[in-house]
């Protein structure tokens, strides 16, 4: 079974699922997000015939939640039996070759939240956090269907404020291609549980200082909604073409 976490504005992805069961976050012991665009529930069912659990909405550090709360959904899905996890998020783009409205598959991340969901001596190896073999499948599927799919490094910050232009220049110097406020802790938690991880950023806007338009959460949601269809297409193709490896 595959777990899929939906980011801001990516709700339409859950609508592509043939629903068998819905579990509210509260029922699963998770805190409920207060951010518009993050309705909190798990949608269990089939996507392109493959068994999935879709986590619709997530909780964030910037809402005041702890690193353990932020990653409780990943642990819940692992308890349900997922072996693979697909994380999606909305992110600003720092790379001039990766325009807003397109998708970036994460090749790696920078955890700049300053925290971790792990406790104790859990020295998990993150040298290939985003599974190289699974990435190759997504890359091939995107190429075959003519979908632009960039690959790059995601910088995960705490937020909730967007970055300053100086911070964006710093992140660029550190090797980041995209910036957002989620995903990195979930990846760390998932790897610690032995899950195979892939993650995708919907690039919703140029990062601060790279365009003249001020950043706006509503614009992030709108761009996410428009780009969701391409990701539904990609996931459907990979789940159908390559079956459901466990
Ligand atoms: N910065 C941080 N998080 C984001 C952005 C951004 O520009 N866009 C969407 N999420």
Short mmCIF file of C-alpha atoms and ligand atoms in Angstrom, two decimals:
data_model
loop_
_atom_site.label_atom_id
_atom_site.label_comp_id
_atom_site.label_asym_id
_atom_site.label_seq_id
_atom_site.Cartn_x
_atom_site.Cartn_y
_atom_site.Cartn_z
CA UNK A 1 0.00 0.00 0.00
CA UNK A 2 1.14 3.53 -0.81
CA UNK A 3 0.64 6.61 1.37
CA UNK A 4 0.19 9.98 -0.32
CA UNK A 5 0.39 13.30 1.55
CA UNK A 6 -1.27 16.26 -0.14
CA UNK A 7 0.07 19.78 0.14
CA UNK A 8 -1.63 23.19 -0.14
CA UNK A 9 -4.18 23.35 -2.94
CA UNK A 10 -3.62 19.73 -4.00
CA UNK A 11 -6.96 18.45 -2.67
CA UNK A 12 -8.18 17.56 -6.19
CA UNK A 13 -5.77 14.63 -6.07
CA UNK A 14 -7.90 13.00 -3.36
CA UNK A 15 -10.95 13.31 -5.63
CA UNK A 16 -9.27 10.90 -8.08
CA UNK A 17 -9.37 8.15 -5.43
CA UNK A 18 -12.10 5.48 -5.43
CA UNK A 19 -12.93 5.93 -1.74
CA UNK A 20 -13.45 2.95 0.54
CA UNK A 21 -13.04 4.57 3.93
CA UNK A 22 -12.44 8.02 5.40
CA UNK A 23 -10.80 8.65 8.75
CA UNK A 24 -10.83 12.14 10.28
CA UNK A 25 -7.50 13.32 11.73
CA UNK A 26 -9.08 13.58 15.19
CA UNK A 27 -10.19 9.94 14.96
CA UNK A 28 -6.60 8.92 14.19
CA UNK A 29 -5.33 10.95 17.14
CA UNK A 30 -3.87 13.72 14.99
CA UNK A 31 -4.12 17.45 15.61
CA UNK A 32 -6.40 19.29 13.20
CA UNK A 33 -4.86 21.91 10.89
CA UNK A 34 -6.28 25.42 10.93
CA UNK A 35 -4.89 26.47 7.54
CA UNK A 36 -7.31 26.98 4.62
CA UNK A 37 -6.69 24.28 2.00
CA UNK A 38 -5.70 21.69 4.61
CA UNK A 39 -8.90 19.77 5.46
CA UNK A 40 -7.77 17.02 7.81
CA UNK A 41 -8.66 13.45 6.90
CA UNK A 42 -7.26 10.21 5.54
CA UNK A 43 -8.93 8.90 2.39
CA UNK A 44 -8.39 5.16 1.96
CA UNK A 45 -9.17 3.47 -1.33
CA UNK A 46 -7.77 2.84 -4.79
CA UNK A 47 -5.92 5.10 -7.19
CA UNK A 48 -5.50 3.56 -10.66
CA UNK A 49 -6.35 0.22 -9.04
CA UNK A 50 -3.57 0.48 -6.45
CA UNK A 51 -4.39 0.54 -2.71
CA UNK A 52 -3.63 3.98 -1.28
CA UNK A 53 -4.09 6.05 1.85
CA UNK A 54 -4.26 9.73 1.00
CA UNK A 55 -3.56 12.15 3.80
CA UNK A 56 -5.57 15.19 2.86
CA UNK A 57 -4.06 18.15 4.61
CA UNK A 58 -1.24 18.03 7.11
CA UNK A 59 -0.17 19.81 10.27
CA UNK A 60 2.77 22.18 10.31
CA UNK A 61 5.44 23.36 12.72
CA UNK A 62 4.36 26.94 12.02
CA UNK A 63 0.97 26.26 13.62
CA UNK A 64 2.81 25.55 16.85
CA UNK A 65 2.74 21.76 16.52
CA UNK A 66 5.68 19.67 17.72
CA UNK A 67 7.91 17.69 15.34
CA UNK A 68 6.23 14.52 16.70
CA UNK A 69 2.71 15.86 15.91
CA UNK A 70 3.78 16.97 12.44
CA UNK A 71 4.88 13.40 11.65
CA UNK A 72 2.07 11.51 13.46
CA UNK A 73 0.28 10.99 10.13
CA UNK A 74 3.29 9.18 8.67
CA UNK A 75 3.41 6.87 11.68
CA UNK A 76 -0.37 6.27 11.43
CA UNK A 77 -0.10 5.35 7.74
CA UNK A 78 2.84 3.05 8.49
CA UNK A 79 0.65 1.35 11.12
CA UNK A 80 -2.00 0.88 8.42
CA UNK A 81 0.58 -0.99 6.36
CA UNK A 82 2.02 1.44 3.80
CA UNK A 83 5.51 0.57 2.57
CA UNK A 84 5.90 3.54 0.25
CA UNK A 85 5.19 7.21 0.78
CA UNK A 86 4.63 10.03 -1.71
CA UNK A 87 4.85 13.52 -0.22
CA UNK A 88 3.61 16.57 -2.08
CA UNK A 89 3.91 20.21 -1.16
CA UNK A 90 3.58 23.74 -2.46
CA UNK A 91 6.89 25.55 -2.74
CA UNK A 92 8.49 28.70 -4.01
CA UNK A 93 11.01 28.27 -6.81
CA UNK A 94 14.57 29.61 -6.65
CA UNK A 95 15.72 28.11 -9.92
CA UNK A 96 15.29 30.30 -13.02
CA UNK A 97 14.85 27.14 -15.12
CA UNK A 98 11.95 25.86 -12.95
CA UNK A 99 8.99 28.25 -13.56
CA UNK A 100 5.89 28.47 -11.32
CA UNK A 101 3.12 26.09 -12.38
CA UNK A 102 5.52 23.18 -12.92
CA UNK A 103 6.51 20.28 -10.64
CA UNK A 104 9.88 19.46 -9.11
CA UNK A 105 10.70 15.96 -7.84
CA UNK A 106 12.96 16.14 -4.78
CA UNK A 107 16.43 14.72 -5.28
CA UNK A 108 17.42 15.76 -1.75
CA UNK A 109 16.53 18.23 0.98
CA UNK A 110 17.94 20.73 3.44
CA UNK A 111 16.27 20.40 6.85
CA UNK A 112 16.49 24.00 8.07
CA UNK A 113 13.73 23.68 10.66
CA UNK A 114 16.30 23.11 13.38
CA UNK A 115 14.28 20.16 14.73
CA UNK A 116 13.72 16.44 14.16
CA UNK A 117 10.84 14.02 14.73
CA UNK A 118 13.23 11.30 15.91
CA UNK A 119 13.99 10.56 19.51
CA UNK A 120 16.89 8.67 20.99
CA UNK A 121 19.81 7.20 19.13
CA UNK A 122 18.06 6.87 15.77
CA UNK A 123 21.01 7.59 13.47
CA UNK A 124 19.06 7.00 10.28
CA UNK A 125 20.98 7.15 7.00
CA UNK A 126 19.67 9.89 4.69
CA UNK A 127 22.21 9.56 1.89
CA UNK A 128 19.43 8.41 -0.48
CA UNK A 129 16.34 9.69 1.33
CA UNK A 130 14.39 10.03 -1.92
CA UNK A 131 14.55 6.58 -3.49
CA UNK A 132 16.72 6.65 -6.65
CA UNK A 133 14.97 3.68 -8.32
CA UNK A 134 11.48 5.08 -7.70
CA UNK A 135 12.63 8.49 -8.94
CA UNK A 136 13.79 6.89 -12.16
CA UNK A 137 10.29 5.45 -12.65
CA UNK A 138 8.65 8.84 -12.17
CA UNK A 139 11.22 10.48 -14.46
CA UNK A 140 10.53 7.93 -17.21
CA UNK A 141 6.74 8.25 -16.81
CA UNK A 142 6.90 12.06 -16.98
CA UNK A 143 9.09 11.93 -20.05
CA UNK A 144 6.77 9.44 -21.76
CA UNK A 145 3.74 11.64 -21.19
CA UNK A 146 5.46 14.93 -22.02
CA UNK A 147 5.00 16.32 -18.51
CA UNK A 148 7.77 18.72 -17.44
CA UNK A 149 9.26 17.32 -14.23
CA UNK A 150 12.25 19.08 -12.73
CA UNK A 151 14.49 17.55 -10.10
CA UNK A 152 16.20 19.44 -7.33
CA UNK A 153 16.85 20.24 -3.71
CA UNK A 154 14.03 21.34 -1.37
CA UNK A 155 14.80 23.58 1.58
CA UNK A 156 12.35 23.03 4.44
CA UNK A 157 11.93 26.02 6.78
CA UNK A 158 9.67 26.49 9.79
CA UNK A 159 7.68 29.51 8.53
CA UNK A 160 4.96 30.73 8.68
CA UNK A 161 6.37 33.92 7.22
CA UNK A 162 7.63 33.75 3.67
CA UNK A 163 11.36 34.37 3.23
CA UNK A 164 13.17 37.64 2.70
CA UNK A 165 15.07 38.20 -0.56
CA UNK A 166 18.32 37.93 1.46
CA UNK A 167 17.23 34.56 2.84
CA UNK A 168 16.42 33.38 -0.68
CA UNK A 169 19.91 34.40 -1.88
CA UNK A 170 21.35 32.45 1.06
CA UNK A 171 19.26 29.36 0.22
CA UNK A 172 20.32 29.55 -3.42
CA UNK A 173 23.97 29.68 -2.31
CA UNK A 174 23.30 26.60 -0.16
CA UNK A 175 22.09 24.68 -3.22
CA UNK A 176 18.31 24.91 -2.82
CA UNK A 177 16.05 24.89 -5.88
CA UNK A 178 12.75 25.20 -3.99
CA UNK A 179 11.64 26.40 -0.57
CA UNK A 180 8.69 25.43 1.59
CA UNK A 181 7.44 24.75 5.11
CA UNK A 182 6.84 21.00 5.22
CA UNK A 183 8.00 17.58 4.00
CA UNK A 184 11.51 17.32 5.48
CA UNK A 185 10.40 16.02 8.91
CA UNK A 186 7.97 13.59 7.28
CA UNK A 187 10.76 12.22 5.09
CA UNK A 188 13.04 11.78 8.10
CA UNK A 189 10.26 9.97 10.00
CA UNK A 190 9.42 7.78 7.00
CA UNK A 191 13.04 6.77 6.42
CA UNK A 192 13.40 5.92 10.09
CA UNK A 193 10.41 3.55 9.67
CA UNK A 194 12.01 2.01 6.57
CA UNK A 195 9.48 3.45 4.10
CA UNK A 196 10.47 4.14 0.49
CA UNK A 197 9.97 7.87 -0.14
CA UNK A 198 9.32 10.09 -3.16
CA UNK A 199 8.40 13.77 -2.89
CA UNK A 200 7.16 16.44 -5.26
CA UNK A 201 7.00 20.21 -5.01
CA UNK A 202 4.33 22.06 -6.87
CA UNK A 203 6.21 25.26 -7.69
CA UNK A 204 3.54 27.84 -7.03
CA UNK A 205 5.50 31.09 -7.11
CA UNK A 206 8.91 32.66 -7.61
CA UNK A 207 10.64 32.87 -4.22
CA UNK A 208 10.90 36.30 -2.58
CA UNK A 209 12.95 38.84 -4.51
CA UNK A 210 12.83 36.88 -7.78
CA UNK A 211 9.74 38.66 -9.11
CA UNK A 212 7.92 41.92 -8.51
CA UNK A 213 4.73 40.29 -7.21
CA UNK A 214 4.29 40.00 -3.43
CA UNK A 215 3.67 36.44 -2.17
CA UNK A 216 0.08 35.52 -1.43
CA UNK A 217 -1.24 32.26 0.09
CA UNK A 218 -4.36 32.43 -2.14
CA UNK A 219 -2.16 32.46 -5.23
CA UNK A 220 -0.27 29.44 -3.87
CA UNK A 221 -3.59 27.56 -3.50
CA UNK A 222 -4.84 28.57 -6.96
CA UNK A 223 -1.62 27.50 -8.71
CA UNK A 224 -1.64 24.24 -6.74
CA UNK A 225 -5.19 23.50 -7.88
CA UNK A 226 -4.26 24.13 -11.51
CA UNK A 227 -1.12 21.96 -11.35
CA UNK A 228 -2.79 19.10 -9.42
CA UNK A 229 -4.10 17.51 -12.62
CA UNK A 230 -0.58 16.92 -13.96
CA UNK A 231 0.41 15.12 -10.74
CA UNK A 232 -2.76 13.00 -10.81
CA UNK A 233 -1.76 11.99 -14.35
CA UNK A 234 1.78 11.13 -13.29
CA UNK A 235 0.75 9.11 -10.23
CA UNK A 236 -1.91 7.26 -12.22
CA UNK A 237 0.66 6.39 -14.89
CA UNK A 238 3.29 5.13 -12.44
CA UNK A 239 0.79 3.18 -10.34
CA UNK A 240 -0.77 1.60 -13.45
CA UNK A 241 2.34 1.00 -15.56
CA UNK A 242 4.62 -0.22 -12.84
CA UNK A 243 2.08 -1.98 -10.67
CA UNK A 244 2.23 -1.61 -6.93
CA UNK A 245 5.63 -2.69 -5.67
CA UNK A 246 5.70 -3.23 -1.95
N1 LIG B 1 8.21 30.02 0.49
C1 LIG B 1 7.92 29.12 1.45
N2 LIG B 1 6.89 28.30 1.37
C2 LIG B 1 6.13 28.35 0.27
C3 LIG B 1 6.36 29.26 -0.76
C4 LIG B 1 7.47 30.14 -0.64
O1 LIG B 1 7.75 30.97 -1.52
N3 LIG B 1 5.41 29.06 -1.71
C5 LIG B 1 4.62 28.04 -1.25
N4 LIG B 1 5.06 27.62 -0.05
#
